[in-house]
CSV table of C-alpha atoms in Angstrom, one decimal:
chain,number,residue,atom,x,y,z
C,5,UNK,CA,51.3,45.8,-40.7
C,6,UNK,CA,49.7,44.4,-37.5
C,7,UNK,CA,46.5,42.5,-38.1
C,8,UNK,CA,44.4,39.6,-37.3
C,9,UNK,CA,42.5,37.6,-39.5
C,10,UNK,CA,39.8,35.2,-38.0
C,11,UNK,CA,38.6,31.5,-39.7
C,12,UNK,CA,35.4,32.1,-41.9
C,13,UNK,CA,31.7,31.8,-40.8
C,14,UNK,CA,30.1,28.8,-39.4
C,15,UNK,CA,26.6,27.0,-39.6
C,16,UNK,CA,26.0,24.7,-36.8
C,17,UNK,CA,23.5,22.7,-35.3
C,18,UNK,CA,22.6,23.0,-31.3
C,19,UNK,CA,25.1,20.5,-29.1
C,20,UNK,CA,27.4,20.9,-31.8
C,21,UNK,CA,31.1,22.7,-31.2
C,22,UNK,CA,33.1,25.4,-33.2
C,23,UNK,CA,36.1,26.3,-33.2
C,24,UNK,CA,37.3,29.5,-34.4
C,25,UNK,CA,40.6,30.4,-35.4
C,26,UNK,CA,42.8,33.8,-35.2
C,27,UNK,CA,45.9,34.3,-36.9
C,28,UNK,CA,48.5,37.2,-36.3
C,29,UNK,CA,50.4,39.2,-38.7
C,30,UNK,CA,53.1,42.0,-38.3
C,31,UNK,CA,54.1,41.2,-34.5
C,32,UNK,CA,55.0,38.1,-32.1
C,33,UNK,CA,51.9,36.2,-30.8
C,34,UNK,CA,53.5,35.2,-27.8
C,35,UNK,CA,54.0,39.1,-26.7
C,36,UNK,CA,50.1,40.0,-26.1
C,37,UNK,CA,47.2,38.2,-24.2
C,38,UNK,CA,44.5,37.2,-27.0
C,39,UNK,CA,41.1,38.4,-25.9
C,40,UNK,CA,37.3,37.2,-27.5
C,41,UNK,CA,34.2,38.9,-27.7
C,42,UNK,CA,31.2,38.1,-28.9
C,43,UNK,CA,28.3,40.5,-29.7
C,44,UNK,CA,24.6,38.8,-30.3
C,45,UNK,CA,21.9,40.3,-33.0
C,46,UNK,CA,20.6,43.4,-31.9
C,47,UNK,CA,23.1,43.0,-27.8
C,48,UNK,CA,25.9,44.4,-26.9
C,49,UNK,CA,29.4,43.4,-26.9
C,50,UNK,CA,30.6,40.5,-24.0
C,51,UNK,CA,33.8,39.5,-23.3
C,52,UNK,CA,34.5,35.9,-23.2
C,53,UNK,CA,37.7,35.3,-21.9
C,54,UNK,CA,41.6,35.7,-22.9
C,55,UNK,CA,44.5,33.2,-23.8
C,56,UNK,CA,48.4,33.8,-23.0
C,57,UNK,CA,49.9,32.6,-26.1
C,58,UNK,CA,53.5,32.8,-24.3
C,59,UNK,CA,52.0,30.2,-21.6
C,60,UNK,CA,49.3,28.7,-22.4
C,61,UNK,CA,47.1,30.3,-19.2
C,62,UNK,CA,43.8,31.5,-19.8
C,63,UNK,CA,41.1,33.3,-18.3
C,64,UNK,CA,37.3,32.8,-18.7
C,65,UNK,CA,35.0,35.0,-17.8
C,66,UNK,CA,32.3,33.0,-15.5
C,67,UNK,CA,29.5,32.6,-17.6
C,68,UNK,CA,32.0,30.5,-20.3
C,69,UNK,CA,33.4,28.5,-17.8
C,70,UNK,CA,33.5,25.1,-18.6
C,71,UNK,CA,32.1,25.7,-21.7
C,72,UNK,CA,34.7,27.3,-23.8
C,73,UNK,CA,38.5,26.4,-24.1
C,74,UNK,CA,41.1,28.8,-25.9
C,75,UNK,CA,44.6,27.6,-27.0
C,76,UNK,CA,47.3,28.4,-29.5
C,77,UNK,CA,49.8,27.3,-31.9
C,78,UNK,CA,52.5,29.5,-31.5
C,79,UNK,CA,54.6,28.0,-34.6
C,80,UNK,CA,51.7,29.3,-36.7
C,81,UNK,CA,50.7,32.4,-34.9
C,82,UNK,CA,47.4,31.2,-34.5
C,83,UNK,CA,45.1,30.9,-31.2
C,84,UNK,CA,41.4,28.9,-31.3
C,85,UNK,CA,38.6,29.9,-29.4
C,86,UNK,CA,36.1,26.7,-29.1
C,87,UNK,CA,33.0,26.9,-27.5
C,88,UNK,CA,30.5,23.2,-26.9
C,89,UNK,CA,27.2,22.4,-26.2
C,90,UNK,CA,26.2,25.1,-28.8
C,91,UNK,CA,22.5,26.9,-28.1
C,92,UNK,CA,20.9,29.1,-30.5
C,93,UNK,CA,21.7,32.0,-28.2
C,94,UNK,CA,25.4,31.4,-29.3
C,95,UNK,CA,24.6,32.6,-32.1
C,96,UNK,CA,27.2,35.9,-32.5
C,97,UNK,CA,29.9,37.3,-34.2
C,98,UNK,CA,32.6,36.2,-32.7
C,99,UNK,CA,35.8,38.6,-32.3
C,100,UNK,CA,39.7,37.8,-31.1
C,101,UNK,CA,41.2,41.2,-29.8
C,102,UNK,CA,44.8,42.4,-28.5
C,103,UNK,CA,45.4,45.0,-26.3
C,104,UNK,CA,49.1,46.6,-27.2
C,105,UNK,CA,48.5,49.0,-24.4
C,106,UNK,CA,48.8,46.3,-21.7
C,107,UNK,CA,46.0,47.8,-19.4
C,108,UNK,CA,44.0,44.8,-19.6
C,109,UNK,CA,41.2,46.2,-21.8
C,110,UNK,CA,42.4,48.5,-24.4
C,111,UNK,CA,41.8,46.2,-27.4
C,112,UNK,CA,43.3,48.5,-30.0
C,113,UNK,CA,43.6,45.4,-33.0
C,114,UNK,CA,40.7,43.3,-33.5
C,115,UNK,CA,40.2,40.6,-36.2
C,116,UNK,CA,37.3,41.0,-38.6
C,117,UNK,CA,35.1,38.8,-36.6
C,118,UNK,CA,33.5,35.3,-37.6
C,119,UNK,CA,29.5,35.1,-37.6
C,120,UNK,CA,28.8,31.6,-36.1
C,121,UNK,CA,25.3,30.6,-36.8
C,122,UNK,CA,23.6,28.2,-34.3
C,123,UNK,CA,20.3,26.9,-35.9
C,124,UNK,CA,18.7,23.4,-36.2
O,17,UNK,CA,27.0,41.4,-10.0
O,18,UNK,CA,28.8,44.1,-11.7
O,19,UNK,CA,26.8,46.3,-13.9
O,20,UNK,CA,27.8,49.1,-16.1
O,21,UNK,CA,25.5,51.5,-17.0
O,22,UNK,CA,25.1,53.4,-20.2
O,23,UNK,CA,22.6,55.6,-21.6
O,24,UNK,CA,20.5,53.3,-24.5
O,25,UNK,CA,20.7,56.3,-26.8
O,26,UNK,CA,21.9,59.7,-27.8
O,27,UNK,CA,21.6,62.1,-30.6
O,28,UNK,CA,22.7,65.2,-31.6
O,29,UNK,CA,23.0,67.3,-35.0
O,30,UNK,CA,26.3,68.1,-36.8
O,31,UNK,CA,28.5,70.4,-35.2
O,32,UNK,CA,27.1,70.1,-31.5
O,33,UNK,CA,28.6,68.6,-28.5
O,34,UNK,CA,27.1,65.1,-27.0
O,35,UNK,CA,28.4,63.3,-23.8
O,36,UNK,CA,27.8,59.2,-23.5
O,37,UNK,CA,27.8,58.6,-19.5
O,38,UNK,CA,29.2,55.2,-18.0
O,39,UNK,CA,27.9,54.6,-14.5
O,40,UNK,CA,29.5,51.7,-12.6
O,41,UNK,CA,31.4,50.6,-8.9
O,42,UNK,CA,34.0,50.2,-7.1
O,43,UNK,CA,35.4,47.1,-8.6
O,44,UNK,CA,35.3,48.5,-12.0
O,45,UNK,CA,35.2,51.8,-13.1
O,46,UNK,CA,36.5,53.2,-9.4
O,47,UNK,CA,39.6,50.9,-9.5
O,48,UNK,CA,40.6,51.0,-13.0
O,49,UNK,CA,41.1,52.8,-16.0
O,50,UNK,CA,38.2,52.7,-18.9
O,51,UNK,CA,38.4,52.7,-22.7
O,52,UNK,CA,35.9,53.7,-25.2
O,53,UNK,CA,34.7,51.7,-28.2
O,54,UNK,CA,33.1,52.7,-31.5
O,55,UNK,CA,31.2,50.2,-33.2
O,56,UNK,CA,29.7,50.3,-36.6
O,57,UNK,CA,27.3,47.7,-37.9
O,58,UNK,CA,29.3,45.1,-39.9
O,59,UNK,CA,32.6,46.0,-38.7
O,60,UNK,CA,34.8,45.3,-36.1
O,61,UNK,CA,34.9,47.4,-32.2
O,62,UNK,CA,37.4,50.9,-32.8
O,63,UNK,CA,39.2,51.5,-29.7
O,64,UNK,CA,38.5,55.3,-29.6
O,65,UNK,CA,39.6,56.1,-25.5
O,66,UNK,CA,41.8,54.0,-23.2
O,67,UNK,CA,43.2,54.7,-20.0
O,68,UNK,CA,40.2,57.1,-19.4
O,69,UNK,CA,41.5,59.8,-21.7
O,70,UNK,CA,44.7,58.6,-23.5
O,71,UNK,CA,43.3,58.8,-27.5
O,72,UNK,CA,44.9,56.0,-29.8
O,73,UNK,CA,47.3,57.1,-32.9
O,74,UNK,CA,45.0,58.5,-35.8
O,75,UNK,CA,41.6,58.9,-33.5
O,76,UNK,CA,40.7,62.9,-34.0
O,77,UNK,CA,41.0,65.2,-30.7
O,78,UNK,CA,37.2,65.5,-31.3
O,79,UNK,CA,36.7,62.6,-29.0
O,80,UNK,CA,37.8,62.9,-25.1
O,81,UNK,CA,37.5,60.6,-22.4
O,82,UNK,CA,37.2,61.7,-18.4
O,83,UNK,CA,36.7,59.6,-15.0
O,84,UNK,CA,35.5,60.7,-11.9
O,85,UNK,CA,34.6,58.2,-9.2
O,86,UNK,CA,32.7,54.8,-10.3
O,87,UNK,CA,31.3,57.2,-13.7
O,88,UNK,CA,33.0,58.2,-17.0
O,89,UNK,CA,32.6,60.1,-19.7
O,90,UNK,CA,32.9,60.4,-23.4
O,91,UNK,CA,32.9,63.4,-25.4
O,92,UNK,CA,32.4,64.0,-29.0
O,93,UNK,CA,33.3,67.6,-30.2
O,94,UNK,CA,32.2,68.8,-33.7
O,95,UNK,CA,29.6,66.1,-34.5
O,96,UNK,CA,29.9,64.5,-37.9
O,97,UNK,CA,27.2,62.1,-39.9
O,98,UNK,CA,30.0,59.7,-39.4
O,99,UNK,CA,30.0,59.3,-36.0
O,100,UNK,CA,26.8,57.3,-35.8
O,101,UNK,CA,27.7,54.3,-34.3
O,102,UNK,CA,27.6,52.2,-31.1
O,103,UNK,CA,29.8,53.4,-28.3
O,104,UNK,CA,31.0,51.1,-25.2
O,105,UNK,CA,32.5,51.2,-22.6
O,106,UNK,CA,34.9,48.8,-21.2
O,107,UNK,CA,37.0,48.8,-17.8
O,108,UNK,CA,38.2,45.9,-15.9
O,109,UNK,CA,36.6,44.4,-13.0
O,110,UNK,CA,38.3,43.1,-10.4
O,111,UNK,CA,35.2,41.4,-8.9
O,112,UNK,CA,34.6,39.3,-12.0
O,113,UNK,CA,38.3,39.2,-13.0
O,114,UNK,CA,37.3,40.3,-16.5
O,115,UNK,CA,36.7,42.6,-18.7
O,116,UNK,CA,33.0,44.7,-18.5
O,117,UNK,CA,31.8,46.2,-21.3
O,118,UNK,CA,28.4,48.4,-20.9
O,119,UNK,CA,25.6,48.1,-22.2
O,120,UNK,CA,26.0,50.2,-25.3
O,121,UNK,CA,25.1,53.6,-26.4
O,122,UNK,CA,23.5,54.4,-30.3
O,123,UNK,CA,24.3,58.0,-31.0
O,124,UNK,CA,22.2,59.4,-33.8
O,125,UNK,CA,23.2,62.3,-35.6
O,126,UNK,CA,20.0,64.0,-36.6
Protein backbone atom coordinates (compact mmCIF):
# COMPACT_ATOMS: atom_id res chain seq x y z
CA UNK A 1 0.00 0.00 0.00
CA UNK A 2 1.37 3.38 -1.03
CA UNK A 3 2.00 5.68 1.93
CA UNK A 4 4.16 8.17 3.54
CA UNK A 5 4.89 8.51 7.01
CA UNK A 6 6.54 11.89 8.27
CA UNK A 7 9.14 12.18 11.52
CA UNK A 8 7.13 13.17 14.77
CA UNK A 9 6.37 16.81 16.03
CA UNK A 10 8.90 19.21 17.00
CA UNK A 11 9.39 22.06 19.69
CA UNK A 12 11.91 24.50 18.83
CA UNK A 13 13.21 27.65 19.76
CA UNK A 14 13.56 30.88 17.19
CA UNK A 15 17.10 30.63 15.04
CA UNK A 16 16.92 27.12 15.73
CA UNK A 17 16.61 24.42 12.55
CA UNK A 18 14.37 21.33 11.96
CA UNK A 19 14.49 18.91 9.94
CA UNK A 20 11.67 16.76 8.97
CA UNK A 21 11.69 13.53 7.61
CA UNK A 22 9.33 11.54 4.99
CA UNK A 23 9.60 8.01 4.34
CA UNK A 24 7.86 5.99 1.35
CA UNK A 25 6.21 2.74 1.45
CA UNK A 26 4.58 0.59 -1.36
CA UNK A 27 6.40 2.33 -4.45
CA UNK A 28 10.06 3.58 -5.63
CA UNK A 29 11.07 7.00 -4.16
CA UNK A 30 13.18 7.77 -7.02
CA UNK A 31 9.94 7.63 -9.49
CA UNK A 32 7.95 10.81 -8.16
CA UNK A 33 9.11 14.47 -7.33
CA UNK A 34 8.50 14.91 -3.37
CA UNK A 35 6.53 18.09 -2.73
CA UNK A 36 6.05 20.12 0.96
CA UNK A 37 3.41 22.15 2.24
CA UNK A 38 2.91 23.82 5.09
CA UNK A 39 -0.42 25.18 6.46
CA UNK A 40 -0.18 27.91 9.49
CA UNK A 41 -3.01 28.11 12.49
CA UNK A 42 -6.04 29.36 11.29
CA UNK A 43 -4.03 30.01 6.95
CA UNK A 44 -4.22 28.29 4.23
CA UNK A 45 -2.11 25.73 2.63
CA UNK A 46 1.54 27.07 0.86
CA UNK A 47 3.64 25.14 -1.09
CA UNK A 48 7.21 25.12 -0.21
CA UNK A 49 9.12 23.55 -2.70
CA UNK A 50 9.84 19.91 -4.31
CA UNK A 51 12.91 17.45 -4.21
CA UNK A 52 13.81 14.90 -7.25
CA UNK A 53 14.68 11.92 -5.28
CA UNK A 54 16.10 10.35 -8.73
CA UNK A 55 18.56 13.47 -9.02
CA UNK A 56 18.85 15.26 -6.29
CA UNK A 57 17.36 18.70 -8.10
CA UNK A 58 15.07 20.77 -6.28
CA UNK A 59 12.83 23.52 -6.53
CA UNK A 60 11.97 26.31 -3.95
CA UNK A 61 9.38 28.29 -4.10
CA UNK A 62 10.77 32.02 -3.71
CA UNK A 63 9.79 32.98 -0.42
CA UNK A 64 12.01 29.57 1.04
CA UNK A 65 14.84 30.33 -0.89
CA UNK A 66 17.77 30.17 0.90
CA UNK A 67 16.15 29.26 3.83
CA UNK A 68 15.13 25.77 3.36
CA UNK A 69 17.14 22.73 1.76
CA UNK A 70 15.41 19.30 0.76
CA UNK A 71 17.38 16.12 0.17
CA UNK A 72 17.03 12.37 0.23
CA UNK A 73 18.32 9.08 0.99
CA UNK A 74 17.32 6.96 -1.55
CA UNK A 75 18.67 3.63 0.17
CA UNK A 76 16.15 4.35 2.89
CA UNK A 77 13.34 5.80 0.93
CA UNK A 78 13.41 8.77 2.90
CA UNK A 79 13.60 12.60 1.78
CA UNK A 80 14.26 15.70 4.69
CA UNK A 81 12.81 18.87 4.40
CA UNK A 82 14.98 21.39 6.72
CA UNK A 83 14.13 24.72 7.15
CA UNK A 84 16.80 27.52 9.46
CA UNK A 85 16.65 30.63 11.06
CA UNK A 86 13.31 29.37 12.55
CA UNK A 87 10.56 32.46 13.39
CA UNK A 88 7.49 31.91 15.28
CA UNK A 89 5.61 32.36 12.08
CA UNK A 90 7.13 28.90 11.12
CA UNK A 91 5.17 27.56 13.19
CA UNK A 92 2.87 24.95 10.81
CA UNK A 93 2.10 21.60 10.05
CA UNK A 94 4.35 20.62 7.89
CA UNK A 95 3.25 18.12 4.92
CA UNK A 96 5.51 15.90 2.13
CA UNK A 97 3.12 15.17 -0.88
CA UNK A 98 3.50 13.04 -4.34
CA UNK A 99 1.78 13.64 -7.23
CA UNK A 100 1.34 10.08 -9.16
CA UNK A 101 -0.51 11.91 -11.83
CA UNK A 102 2.69 13.79 -13.06
CA UNK A 103 0.85 17.17 -13.81
CA UNK A 104 2.92 18.97 -11.38
CA UNK A 105 0.27 19.55 -8.77
CA UNK A 106 -2.03 16.67 -8.33
CA UNK A 107 -0.73 15.61 -4.82
CA UNK A 108 -2.88 12.49 -4.57
CA UNK A 109 -0.60 10.74 -1.40
CA UNK A 110 0.27 12.93 1.36
CA UNK A 111 2.06 12.03 4.65
CA UNK A 112 0.20 12.68 7.91
CA UNK A 113 1.92 15.86 8.44
CA UNK A 114 4.46 16.93 11.32
CA UNK A 115 3.32 19.99 13.66
CA UNK A 116 6.58 21.91 14.20
CA UNK A 117 6.24 24.37 17.00
CA UNK A 118 8.42 27.55 16.97
CA UNK A 119 8.21 29.19 20.48
CA UNK A 120 10.78 30.68 22.89
CA UNK B 1 2.52 38.45 -7.90
CA UNK B 2 0.19 35.70 -8.61
CA UNK B 3 -2.90 35.55 -6.70
CA UNK B 4 -5.63 33.00 -6.65
CA UNK B 5 -8.74 33.94 -5.60
CA UNK B 6 -11.34 32.01 -3.67
CA UNK B 7 -14.48 32.77 -2.05
CA UNK B 8 -13.65 32.78 2.19
CA UNK B 9 -16.80 30.77 2.66
CA UNK B 10 -19.74 28.86 1.48
CA UNK B 11 -22.70 26.99 2.91
CA UNK B 12 -25.38 25.11 1.84
CA UNK B 13 -27.95 22.46 3.41
CA UNK B 14 -27.94 18.65 2.70
CA UNK B 15 -29.06 17.70 -0.58
CA UNK B 16 -28.44 21.12 -2.46
CA UNK B 17 -25.93 22.05 -4.94
CA UNK B 18 -22.87 24.63 -3.99
CA UNK B 19 -20.12 25.89 -6.37
CA UNK B 20 -16.50 27.11 -4.79
CA UNK B 21 -15.06 29.61 -7.56
CA UNK B 22 -11.24 29.98 -8.20
CA UNK B 23 -10.28 33.22 -9.91
CA UNK B 24 -6.78 33.58 -11.16
CA UNK B 25 -4.34 34.59 -14.58
CA UNK B 26 -2.70 33.77 -17.22
CA UNK B 27 0.27 32.16 -15.70
CA UNK B 28 -1.74 29.98 -13.62
CA UNK B 29 -5.10 28.89 -13.95
CA UNK B 30 -5.11 30.01 -17.94
CA UNK B 31 -2.05 27.90 -18.78
CA UNK B 32 -2.52 24.94 -16.74
CA UNK B 33 -4.66 22.42 -15.48
CA UNK B 34 -6.11 22.86 -11.58
CA UNK B 35 -6.87 20.27 -8.94
CA UNK B 36 -9.12 20.57 -6.01
CA UNK B 37 -8.33 19.77 -2.33
CA UNK B 38 -10.40 18.80 0.68
CA UNK B 39 -9.07 19.48 3.89
CA UNK B 40 -10.45 18.57 7.19
CA UNK B 41 -9.08 19.83 10.46
CA UNK B 42 -6.43 17.38 11.80
CA UNK B 43 -5.91 15.55 8.75
CA UNK B 44 -4.00 15.58 5.86
CA UNK B 45 -5.13 17.64 2.11
CA UNK B 46 -7.62 14.96 -0.14
CA UNK B 47 -7.00 15.47 -3.65
CA UNK B 48 -10.63 15.52 -4.67
CA UNK B 49 -10.19 17.14 -8.70
CA UNK B 50 -7.09 17.18 -10.85
CA UNK B 51 -6.49 18.06 -14.32
CA UNK B 52 -9.60 20.48 -13.95
CA UNK B 53 -12.14 17.63 -13.99
CA UNK B 54 -10.36 14.19 -13.91
CA UNK B 55 -11.90 12.76 -10.22
CA UNK B 56 -9.26 10.38 -8.41
CA UNK B 57 -10.16 6.49 -7.76
CA UNK B 58 -12.76 6.26 -4.81
CA UNK B 59 -13.77 10.20 -4.88
CA UNK B 60 -17.90 10.15 -5.45
CA UNK B 61 -19.17 11.64 -8.93
CA UNK B 62 -20.89 14.15 -6.47
CA UNK B 63 -17.82 16.33 -6.82
CA UNK B 64 -16.89 17.92 -10.51
CA UNK B 65 -14.36 20.16 -11.50
CA UNK B 66 -14.63 22.74 -14.80
CA UNK B 67 -12.17 25.49 -16.25
CA UNK B 68 -12.95 28.31 -18.28
CA UNK B 69 -10.38 31.03 -18.94
CA UNK B 70 -8.08 32.17 -15.80
CA UNK B 71 -11.41 30.83 -13.37
CA UNK B 72 -12.52 27.35 -12.19
CA UNK B 73 -14.94 25.71 -10.62
CA UNK B 74 -15.95 23.08 -8.13
CA UNK B 75 -19.04 21.37 -7.72
CA UNK B 76 -20.52 19.47 -5.02
CA UNK B 77 -23.87 17.57 -5.93
CA UNK B 78 -26.05 16.00 -3.17
CA UNK B 79 -24.55 17.85 -0.08
CA UNK B 80 -23.72 15.70 2.88
CA UNK B 81 -22.79 16.84 6.68
CA UNK B 82 -19.58 15.32 5.64
CA UNK B 83 -18.47 17.51 3.31
CA UNK B 84 -17.61 20.29 5.66
CA UNK B 85 -14.30 20.98 5.11
CA UNK B 86 -11.75 23.38 3.55
CA UNK B 87 -11.48 23.25 -0.14
CA UNK B 88 -8.34 24.62 -2.30
CA UNK B 89 -7.41 25.05 -5.20
CA UNK B 90 -4.05 24.45 -6.64
CA UNK B 91 -2.62 24.96 -10.38
CA UNK B 92 0.76 25.60 -11.43
CA UNK B 93 2.26 28.91 -12.11
CA UNK B 94 4.56 29.40 -14.48
CA UNK B 95 5.36 32.91 -13.31
CA UNK B 96 6.48 31.71 -9.82
CA UNK B 97 7.56 28.17 -11.15
CA UNK B 98 5.52 26.63 -8.40
CA UNK B 99 2.72 25.38 -7.21
CA UNK B 100 -0.35 28.12 -6.04
CA UNK B 101 -2.72 27.11 -3.85
CA UNK B 102 -5.81 29.63 -3.14
CA UNK B 103 -6.69 31.01 -0.48
CA UNK B 104 -9.18 28.46 0.78
CA UNK B 105 -12.82 28.03 0.88
CA UNK B 106 -14.89 26.71 4.43
CA UNK B 107 -18.06 25.18 3.17
CA UNK B 108 -20.64 24.85 5.93
CA UNK B 109 -23.41 22.52 5.62
CA UNK B 110 -26.22 24.14 7.57
Amino acid sequence: QVHLVQSGAEVKKPGASVKVSCKAFGYTLSAYYMHWVRQAPGQGLEWMGWINPDSGGTNYAQKFQGWVTMTRDTSISTVYMELNRLRSDDTAVYYCAVDFFSSGSAFNIWGQGTMVNVSS
Amino acid sequence: QSVLTQPPSASGTPGQRVTISCSGSNSNIGSNTVNWYQHLPGTAPKLLIYNNNQRPSGVPDRFSGSKSGTSASLAISGLRSEDEADYYCAPWDDSLNGVLFGGGTKLSVL
